[in-house]
Tab-separated table of C-alpha atoms in Angstrom:
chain	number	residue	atom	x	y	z
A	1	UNK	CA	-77.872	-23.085	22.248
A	2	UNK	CA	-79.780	-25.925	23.807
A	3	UNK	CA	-82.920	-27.227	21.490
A	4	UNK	CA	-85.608	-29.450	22.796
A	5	UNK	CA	-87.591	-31.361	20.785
A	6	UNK	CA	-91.501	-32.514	21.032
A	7	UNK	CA	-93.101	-34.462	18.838
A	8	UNK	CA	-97.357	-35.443	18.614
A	9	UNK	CA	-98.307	-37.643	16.089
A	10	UNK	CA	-101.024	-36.259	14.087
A	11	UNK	CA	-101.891	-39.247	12.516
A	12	UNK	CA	-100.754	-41.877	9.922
A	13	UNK	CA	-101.822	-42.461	6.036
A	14	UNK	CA	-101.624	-44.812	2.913
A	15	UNK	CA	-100.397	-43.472	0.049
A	16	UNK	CA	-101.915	-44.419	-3.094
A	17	UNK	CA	-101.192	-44.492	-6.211
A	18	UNK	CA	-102.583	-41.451	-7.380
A	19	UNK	CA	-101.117	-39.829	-4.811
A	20	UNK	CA	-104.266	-39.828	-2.789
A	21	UNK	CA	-104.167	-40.211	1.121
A	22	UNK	CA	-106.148	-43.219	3.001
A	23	UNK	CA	-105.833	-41.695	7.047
A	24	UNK	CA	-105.098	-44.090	9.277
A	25	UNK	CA	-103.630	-47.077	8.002
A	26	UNK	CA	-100.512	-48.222	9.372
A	27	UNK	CA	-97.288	-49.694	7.045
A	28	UNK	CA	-96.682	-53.171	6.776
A	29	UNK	CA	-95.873	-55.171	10.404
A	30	UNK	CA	-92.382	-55.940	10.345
A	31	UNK	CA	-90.989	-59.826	9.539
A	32	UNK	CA	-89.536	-61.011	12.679
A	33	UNK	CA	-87.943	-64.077	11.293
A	34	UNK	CA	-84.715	-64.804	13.559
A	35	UNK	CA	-82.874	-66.390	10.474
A	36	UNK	CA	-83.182	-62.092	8.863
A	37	UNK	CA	-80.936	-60.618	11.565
A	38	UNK	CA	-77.074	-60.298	12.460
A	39	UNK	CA	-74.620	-62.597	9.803
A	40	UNK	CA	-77.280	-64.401	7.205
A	41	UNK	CA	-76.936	-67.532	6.441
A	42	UNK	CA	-78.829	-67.046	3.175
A	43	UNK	CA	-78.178	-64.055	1.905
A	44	UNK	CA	-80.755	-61.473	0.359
A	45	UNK	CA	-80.497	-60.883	-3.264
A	46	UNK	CA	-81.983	-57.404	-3.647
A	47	UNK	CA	-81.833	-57.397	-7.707
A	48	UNK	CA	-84.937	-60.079	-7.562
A	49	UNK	CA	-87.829	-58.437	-8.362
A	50	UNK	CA	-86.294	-55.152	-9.780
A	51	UNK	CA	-85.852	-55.904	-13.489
A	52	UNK	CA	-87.596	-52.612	-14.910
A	53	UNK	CA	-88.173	-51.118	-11.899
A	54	UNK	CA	-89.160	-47.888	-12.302
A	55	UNK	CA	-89.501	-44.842	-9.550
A	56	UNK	CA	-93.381	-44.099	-9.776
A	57	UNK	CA	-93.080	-42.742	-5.838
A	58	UNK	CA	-91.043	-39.300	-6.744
A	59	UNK	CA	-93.231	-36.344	-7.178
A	60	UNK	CA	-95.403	-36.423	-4.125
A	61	UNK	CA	-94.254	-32.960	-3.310
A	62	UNK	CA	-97.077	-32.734	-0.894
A	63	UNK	CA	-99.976	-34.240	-3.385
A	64	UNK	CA	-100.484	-36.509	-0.562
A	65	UNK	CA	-100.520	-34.958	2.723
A	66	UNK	CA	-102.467	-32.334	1.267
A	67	UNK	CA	-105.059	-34.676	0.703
A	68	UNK	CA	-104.763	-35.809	4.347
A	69	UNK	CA	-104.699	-32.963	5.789
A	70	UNK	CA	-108.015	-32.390	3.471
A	71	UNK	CA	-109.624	-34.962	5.020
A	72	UNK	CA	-108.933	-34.353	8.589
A	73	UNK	CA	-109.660	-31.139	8.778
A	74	UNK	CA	-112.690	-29.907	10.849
A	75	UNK	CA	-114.417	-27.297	7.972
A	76	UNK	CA	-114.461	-23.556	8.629
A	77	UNK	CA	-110.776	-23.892	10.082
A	78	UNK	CA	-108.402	-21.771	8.788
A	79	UNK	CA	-105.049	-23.555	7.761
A	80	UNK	CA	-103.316	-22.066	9.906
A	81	UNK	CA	-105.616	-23.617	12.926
A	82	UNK	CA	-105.385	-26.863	11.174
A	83	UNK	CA	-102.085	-27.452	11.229
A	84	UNK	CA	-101.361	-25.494	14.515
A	85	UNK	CA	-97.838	-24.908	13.296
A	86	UNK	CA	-95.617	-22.176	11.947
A	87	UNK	CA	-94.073	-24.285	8.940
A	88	UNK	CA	-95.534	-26.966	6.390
A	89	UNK	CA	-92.508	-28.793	5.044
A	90	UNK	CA	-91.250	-32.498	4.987
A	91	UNK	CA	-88.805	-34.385	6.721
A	92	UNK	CA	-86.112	-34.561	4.252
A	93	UNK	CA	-85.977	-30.599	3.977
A	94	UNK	CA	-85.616	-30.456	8.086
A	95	UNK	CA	-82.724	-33.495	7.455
A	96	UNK	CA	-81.223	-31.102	4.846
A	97	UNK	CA	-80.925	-28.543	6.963
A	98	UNK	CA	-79.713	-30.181	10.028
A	99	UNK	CA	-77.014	-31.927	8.469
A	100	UNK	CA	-75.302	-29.315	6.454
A	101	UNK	CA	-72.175	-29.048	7.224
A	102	UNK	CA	-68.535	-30.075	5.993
A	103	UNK	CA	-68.758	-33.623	6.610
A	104	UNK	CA	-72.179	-33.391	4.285
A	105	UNK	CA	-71.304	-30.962	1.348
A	106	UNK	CA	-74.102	-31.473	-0.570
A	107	UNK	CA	-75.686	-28.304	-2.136
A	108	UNK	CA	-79.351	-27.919	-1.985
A	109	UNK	CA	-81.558	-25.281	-2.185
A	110	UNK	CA	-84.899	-25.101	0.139
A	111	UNK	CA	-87.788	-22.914	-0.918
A	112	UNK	CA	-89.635	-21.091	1.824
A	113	UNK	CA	-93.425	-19.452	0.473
A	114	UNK	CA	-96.175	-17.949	2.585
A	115	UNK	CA	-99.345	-18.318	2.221
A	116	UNK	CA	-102.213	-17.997	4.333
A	117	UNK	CA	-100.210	-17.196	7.290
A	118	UNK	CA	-98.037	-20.660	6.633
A	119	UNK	CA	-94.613	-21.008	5.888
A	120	UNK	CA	-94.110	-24.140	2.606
A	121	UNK	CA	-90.694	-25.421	2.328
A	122	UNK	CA	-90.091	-26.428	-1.419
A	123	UNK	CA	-87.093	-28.389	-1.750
A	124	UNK	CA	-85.455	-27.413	-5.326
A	125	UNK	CA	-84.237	-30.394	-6.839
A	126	UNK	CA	-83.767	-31.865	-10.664
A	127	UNK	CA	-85.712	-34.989	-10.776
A	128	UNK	CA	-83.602	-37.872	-12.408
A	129	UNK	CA	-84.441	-41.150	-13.988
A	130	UNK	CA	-82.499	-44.773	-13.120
A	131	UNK	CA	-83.828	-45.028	-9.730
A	132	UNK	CA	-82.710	-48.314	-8.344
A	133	UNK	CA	-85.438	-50.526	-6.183
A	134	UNK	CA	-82.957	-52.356	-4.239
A	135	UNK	CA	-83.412	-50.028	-1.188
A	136	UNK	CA	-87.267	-50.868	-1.474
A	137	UNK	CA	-86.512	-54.497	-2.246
A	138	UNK	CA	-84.818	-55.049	1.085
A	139	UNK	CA	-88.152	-53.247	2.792
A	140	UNK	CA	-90.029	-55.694	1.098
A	141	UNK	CA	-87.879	-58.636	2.239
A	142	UNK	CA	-88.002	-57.567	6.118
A	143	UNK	CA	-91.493	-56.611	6.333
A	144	UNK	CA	-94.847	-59.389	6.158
A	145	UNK	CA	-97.341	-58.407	3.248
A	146	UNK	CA	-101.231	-57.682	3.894
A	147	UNK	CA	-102.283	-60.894	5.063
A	148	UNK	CA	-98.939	-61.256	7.402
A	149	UNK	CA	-97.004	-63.416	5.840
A	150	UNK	CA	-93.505	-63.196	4.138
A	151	UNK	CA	-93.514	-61.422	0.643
A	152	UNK	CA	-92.436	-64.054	-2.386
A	153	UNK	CA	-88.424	-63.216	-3.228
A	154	UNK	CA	-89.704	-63.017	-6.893
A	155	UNK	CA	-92.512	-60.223	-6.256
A	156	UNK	CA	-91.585	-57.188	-8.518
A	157	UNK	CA	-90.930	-54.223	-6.354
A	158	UNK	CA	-92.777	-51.020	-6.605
A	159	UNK	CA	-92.530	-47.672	-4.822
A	160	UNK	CA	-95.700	-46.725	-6.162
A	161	UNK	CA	-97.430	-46.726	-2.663
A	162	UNK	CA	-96.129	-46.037	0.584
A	163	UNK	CA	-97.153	-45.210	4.255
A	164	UNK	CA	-96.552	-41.987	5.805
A	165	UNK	CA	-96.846	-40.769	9.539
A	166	UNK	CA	-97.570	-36.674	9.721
A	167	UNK	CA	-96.122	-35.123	12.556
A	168	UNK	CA	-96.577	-31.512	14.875
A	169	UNK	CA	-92.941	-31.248	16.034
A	170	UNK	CA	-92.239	-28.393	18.523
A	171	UNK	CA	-88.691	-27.396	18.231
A	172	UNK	CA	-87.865	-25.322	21.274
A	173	UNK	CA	-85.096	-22.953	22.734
A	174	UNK	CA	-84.755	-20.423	25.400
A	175	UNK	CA	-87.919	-18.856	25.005
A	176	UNK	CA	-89.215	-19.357	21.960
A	177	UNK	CA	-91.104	-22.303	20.362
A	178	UNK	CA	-91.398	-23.167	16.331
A	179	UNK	CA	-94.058	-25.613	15.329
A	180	UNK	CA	-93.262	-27.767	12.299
A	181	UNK	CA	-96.239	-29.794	10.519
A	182	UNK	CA	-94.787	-32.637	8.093
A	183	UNK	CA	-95.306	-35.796	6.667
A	184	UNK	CA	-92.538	-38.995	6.827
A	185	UNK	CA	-92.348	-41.869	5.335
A	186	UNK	CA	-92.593	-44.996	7.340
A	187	UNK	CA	-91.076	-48.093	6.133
A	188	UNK	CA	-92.781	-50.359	8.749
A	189	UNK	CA	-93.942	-50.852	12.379
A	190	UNK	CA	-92.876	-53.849	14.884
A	191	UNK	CA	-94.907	-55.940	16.901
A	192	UNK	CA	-95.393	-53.157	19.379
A	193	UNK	CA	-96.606	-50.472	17.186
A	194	UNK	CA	-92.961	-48.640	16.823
A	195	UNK	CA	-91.729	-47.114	13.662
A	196	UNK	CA	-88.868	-49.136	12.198
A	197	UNK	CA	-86.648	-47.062	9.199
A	198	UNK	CA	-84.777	-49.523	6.808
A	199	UNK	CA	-81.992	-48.668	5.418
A	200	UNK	CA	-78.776	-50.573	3.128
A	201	UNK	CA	-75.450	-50.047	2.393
A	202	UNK	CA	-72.377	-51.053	1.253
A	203	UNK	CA	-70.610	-49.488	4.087
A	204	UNK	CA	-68.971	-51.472	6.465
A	205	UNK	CA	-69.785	-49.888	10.399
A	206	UNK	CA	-66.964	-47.876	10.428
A	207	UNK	CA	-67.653	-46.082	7.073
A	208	UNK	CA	-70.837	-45.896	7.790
A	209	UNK	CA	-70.655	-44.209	10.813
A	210	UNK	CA	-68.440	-41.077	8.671
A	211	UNK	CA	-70.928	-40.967	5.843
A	212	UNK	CA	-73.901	-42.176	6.436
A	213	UNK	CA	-74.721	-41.715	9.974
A	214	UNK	CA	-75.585	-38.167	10.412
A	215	UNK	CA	-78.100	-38.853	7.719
A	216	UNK	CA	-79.337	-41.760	8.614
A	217	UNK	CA	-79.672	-40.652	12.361
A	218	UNK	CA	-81.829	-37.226	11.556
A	219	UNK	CA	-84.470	-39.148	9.273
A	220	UNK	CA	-85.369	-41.313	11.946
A	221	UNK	CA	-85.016	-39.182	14.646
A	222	UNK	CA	-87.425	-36.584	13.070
A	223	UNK	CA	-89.437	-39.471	11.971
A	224	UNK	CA	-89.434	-40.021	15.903
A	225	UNK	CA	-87.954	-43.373	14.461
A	226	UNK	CA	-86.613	-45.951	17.453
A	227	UNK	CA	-84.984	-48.011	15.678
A	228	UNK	CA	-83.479	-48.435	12.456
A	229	UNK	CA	-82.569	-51.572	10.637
A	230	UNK	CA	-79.175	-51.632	8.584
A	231	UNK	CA	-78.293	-54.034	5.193
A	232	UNK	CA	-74.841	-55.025	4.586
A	233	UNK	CA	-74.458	-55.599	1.505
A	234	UNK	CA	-71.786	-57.214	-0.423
A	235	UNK	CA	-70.801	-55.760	-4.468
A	236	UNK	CA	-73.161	-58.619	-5.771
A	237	UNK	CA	-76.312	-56.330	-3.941
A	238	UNK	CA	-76.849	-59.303	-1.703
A	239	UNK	CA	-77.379	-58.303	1.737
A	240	UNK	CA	-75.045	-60.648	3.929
A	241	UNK	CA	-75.887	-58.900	7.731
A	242	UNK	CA	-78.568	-57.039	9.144
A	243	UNK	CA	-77.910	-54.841	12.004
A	244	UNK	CA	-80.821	-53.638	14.216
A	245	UNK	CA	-79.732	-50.476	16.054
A	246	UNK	CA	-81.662	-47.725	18.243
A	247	UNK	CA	-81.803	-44.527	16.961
A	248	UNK	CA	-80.851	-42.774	19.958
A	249	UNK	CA	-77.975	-44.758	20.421
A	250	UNK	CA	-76.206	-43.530	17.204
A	251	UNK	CA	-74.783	-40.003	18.617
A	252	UNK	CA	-72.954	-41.976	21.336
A	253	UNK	CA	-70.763	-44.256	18.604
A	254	UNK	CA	-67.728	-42.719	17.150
A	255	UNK	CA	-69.181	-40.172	15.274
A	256	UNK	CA	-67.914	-36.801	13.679
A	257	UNK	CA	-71.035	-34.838	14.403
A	258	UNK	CA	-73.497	-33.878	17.440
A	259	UNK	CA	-76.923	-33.627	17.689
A	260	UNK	CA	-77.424	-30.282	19.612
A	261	UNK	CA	-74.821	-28.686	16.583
A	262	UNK	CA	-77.707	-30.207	14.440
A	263	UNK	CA	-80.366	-28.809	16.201
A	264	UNK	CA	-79.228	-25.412	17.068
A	265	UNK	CA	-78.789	-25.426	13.153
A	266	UNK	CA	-81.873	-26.606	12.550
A	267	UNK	CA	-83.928	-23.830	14.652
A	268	UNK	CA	-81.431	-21.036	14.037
A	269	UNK	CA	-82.206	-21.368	10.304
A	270	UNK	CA	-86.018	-22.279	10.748
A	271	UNK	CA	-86.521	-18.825	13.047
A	272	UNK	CA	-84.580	-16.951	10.119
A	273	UNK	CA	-86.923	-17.743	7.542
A	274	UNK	CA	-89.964	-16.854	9.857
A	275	UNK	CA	-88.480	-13.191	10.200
A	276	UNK	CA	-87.791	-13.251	6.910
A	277	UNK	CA	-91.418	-13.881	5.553
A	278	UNK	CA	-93.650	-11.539	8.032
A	279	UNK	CA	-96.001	-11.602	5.362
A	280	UNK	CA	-98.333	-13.380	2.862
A	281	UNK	CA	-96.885	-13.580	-1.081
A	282	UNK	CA	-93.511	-13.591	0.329
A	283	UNK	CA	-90.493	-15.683	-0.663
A	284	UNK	CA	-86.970	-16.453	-0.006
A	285	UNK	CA	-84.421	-19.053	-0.959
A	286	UNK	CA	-82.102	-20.143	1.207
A	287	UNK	CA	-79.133	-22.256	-0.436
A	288	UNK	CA	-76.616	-24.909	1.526
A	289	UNK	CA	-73.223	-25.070	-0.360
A	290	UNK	CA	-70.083	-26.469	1.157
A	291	UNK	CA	-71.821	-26.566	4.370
A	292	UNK	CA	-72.606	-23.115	4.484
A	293	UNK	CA	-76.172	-21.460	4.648
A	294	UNK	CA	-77.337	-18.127	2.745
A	295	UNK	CA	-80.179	-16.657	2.063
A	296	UNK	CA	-81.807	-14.871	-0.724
A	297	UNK	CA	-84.708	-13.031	-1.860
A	298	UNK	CA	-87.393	-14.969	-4.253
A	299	UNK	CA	-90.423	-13.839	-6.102
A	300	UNK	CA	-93.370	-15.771	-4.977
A	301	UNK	CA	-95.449	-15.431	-7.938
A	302	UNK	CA	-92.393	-17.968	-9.254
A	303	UNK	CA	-92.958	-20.854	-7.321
A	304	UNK	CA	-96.402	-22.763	-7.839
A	305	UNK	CA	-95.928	-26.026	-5.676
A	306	UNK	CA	-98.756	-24.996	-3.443
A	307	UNK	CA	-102.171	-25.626	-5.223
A	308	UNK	CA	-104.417	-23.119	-5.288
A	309	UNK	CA	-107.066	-25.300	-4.332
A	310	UNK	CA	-105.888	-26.650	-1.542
A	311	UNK	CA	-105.866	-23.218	0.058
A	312	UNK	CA	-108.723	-22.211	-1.399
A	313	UNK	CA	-110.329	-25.287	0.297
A	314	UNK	CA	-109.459	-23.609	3.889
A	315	UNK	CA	-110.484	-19.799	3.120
A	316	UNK	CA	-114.646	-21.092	2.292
């Protein structure tokens, strides 16, 4: 089964804080420094900056594109004109999905609610403490701060804020066309207004390319990502190489997996769910174990990660 994908940038937003959505600011320009690409001569320590880091940036379920969507919204629209899509969700629930399989084993289990003719995905995950900022240190060391120039080594790193791009992806096969409305996070954007993801491991390319690549691949591609940027780094968390790679060219390196297995996985499950939830107050859960999908019925009135006002704010 052959999926095509289309995506249209809705727009792009600052998250605060509080959680609270600034439309149309973009993420940091990226640092184009030659001396930060292929073998380093100095390398980046990524545990400078991170004593008691602490992970404010979990629990933006959808706090913040809620807000954005809020505030680009022509009033006396339903939601369901708003959006102009079938499903509400985020991009790591449509990565979940597309990846499942037995090279990924992770179990997960997605959420899908309707309300107001919309289909929420709900991702059902234990939230854990120990976060480490490393990740986000190396975004900080490969991106130029506010005024464009090089963040200080020593800033402390926070994940308290962010920048998000909110997509209308139409994923579509034979026939039939399901629109998917979600928000991704965008670590920065180059000198000719492309999305960059970051990303770094302690992979070499070949192990990377087994475990991390399928991953990797599907959050920038449904990011509508070009090109990611990967961290070697050594057991010290001192990044020693930084490869730049295209997105698109991933599926053509040794890999285990391909994209149109992905896909058809993707939209297979994504038009199960619609027939599944026909109507408002309606609720399933569908579970990945092993790399297998099921499905299973939910009570609605259980899940509250949809609030109220927010769909009150659409039905005035």
């Amino acid at each position: 089964m052959a999926v095509q994908v289309k995506f249209e940038q809705v727009g792009t937003y600052f998250k605060q804080h509080d959680k609270k959505a600034i439309p149309g600011k973009l993420p940091n320009r990226l640092n184009d420094d030659p001396d930060l690409y292929g073998k380093l001569k100095y390398p980046l320590a990524l545990s400078l900056g991170c004593k008691d880091f602490k992970d404010e940036g979990g629990g933006d379920v959808y706090e913040s594109i809620f807000d954005f969507t809020r505030k680009t919204a022509n009033r006396g629209t339903s939601l369901k004109e708003t959006i102009d899509a079938d499903i509400f969700s985020n991009r790591s629930n449509l990565t979940t999905i597309a990846t499942a399989s037995k090279f990924n084993r992770e179990p997960s289990e997605i959420i899908a609610l309707r309300k107001n003719g919309v289909i929420f995905l709900y991702k059902n995950e234990k939230s854990y403490e120990g976060k480490y900022g490393g990740g986000y240190n190396f975004e900080k060391y490969m991106t130029l701060n506010e005024v464009g120039h090089p963040h200080n080594p020593n800033e402390k790193v926070s994940n308290a804020t962010c920048s998000k791009v909110v997509l209308r992806t139409s994923f579509v096969s034979r026939k039939e066309t399901i629109k998917v409305y979600y928000a991704s996070e965008v670590d920065a954007v180059d000198k000719n207004g492309n999305f960059v993801e970051m990303k770094s491991t302690k992979s070499d390319h070949g192990k990377w390319l087994h475990w991390n690549s399928q991953k990797h691949y599907f959050q920038s591609f449904l990011g509508n990502v070009p090109t990611i940027l990967i961290g070697r780094k050594d057991q010290n968390d001192c990044v020693y190489q930084v490869d730049k790679i295209k997105t698109s060219e991933i599926p053509k390196m040794d890999v285990k997996w391909k994209v149109q297995n992905c896909l058809a996985q993707l939209f297979t499950v994504l038009n199960k769910i619609m027939s599944k939830l026909p109507d408002d107050d309606q609720a399933i859960s569908v579970k990945i174990a092993d790399g297998e999908i099921s499905y299973e019925n939910a009570k609605a009135e259980d899940w509250n990660f949809i609030h109220p006002s927010f769909l009150e704010y659409f039905e005035r």
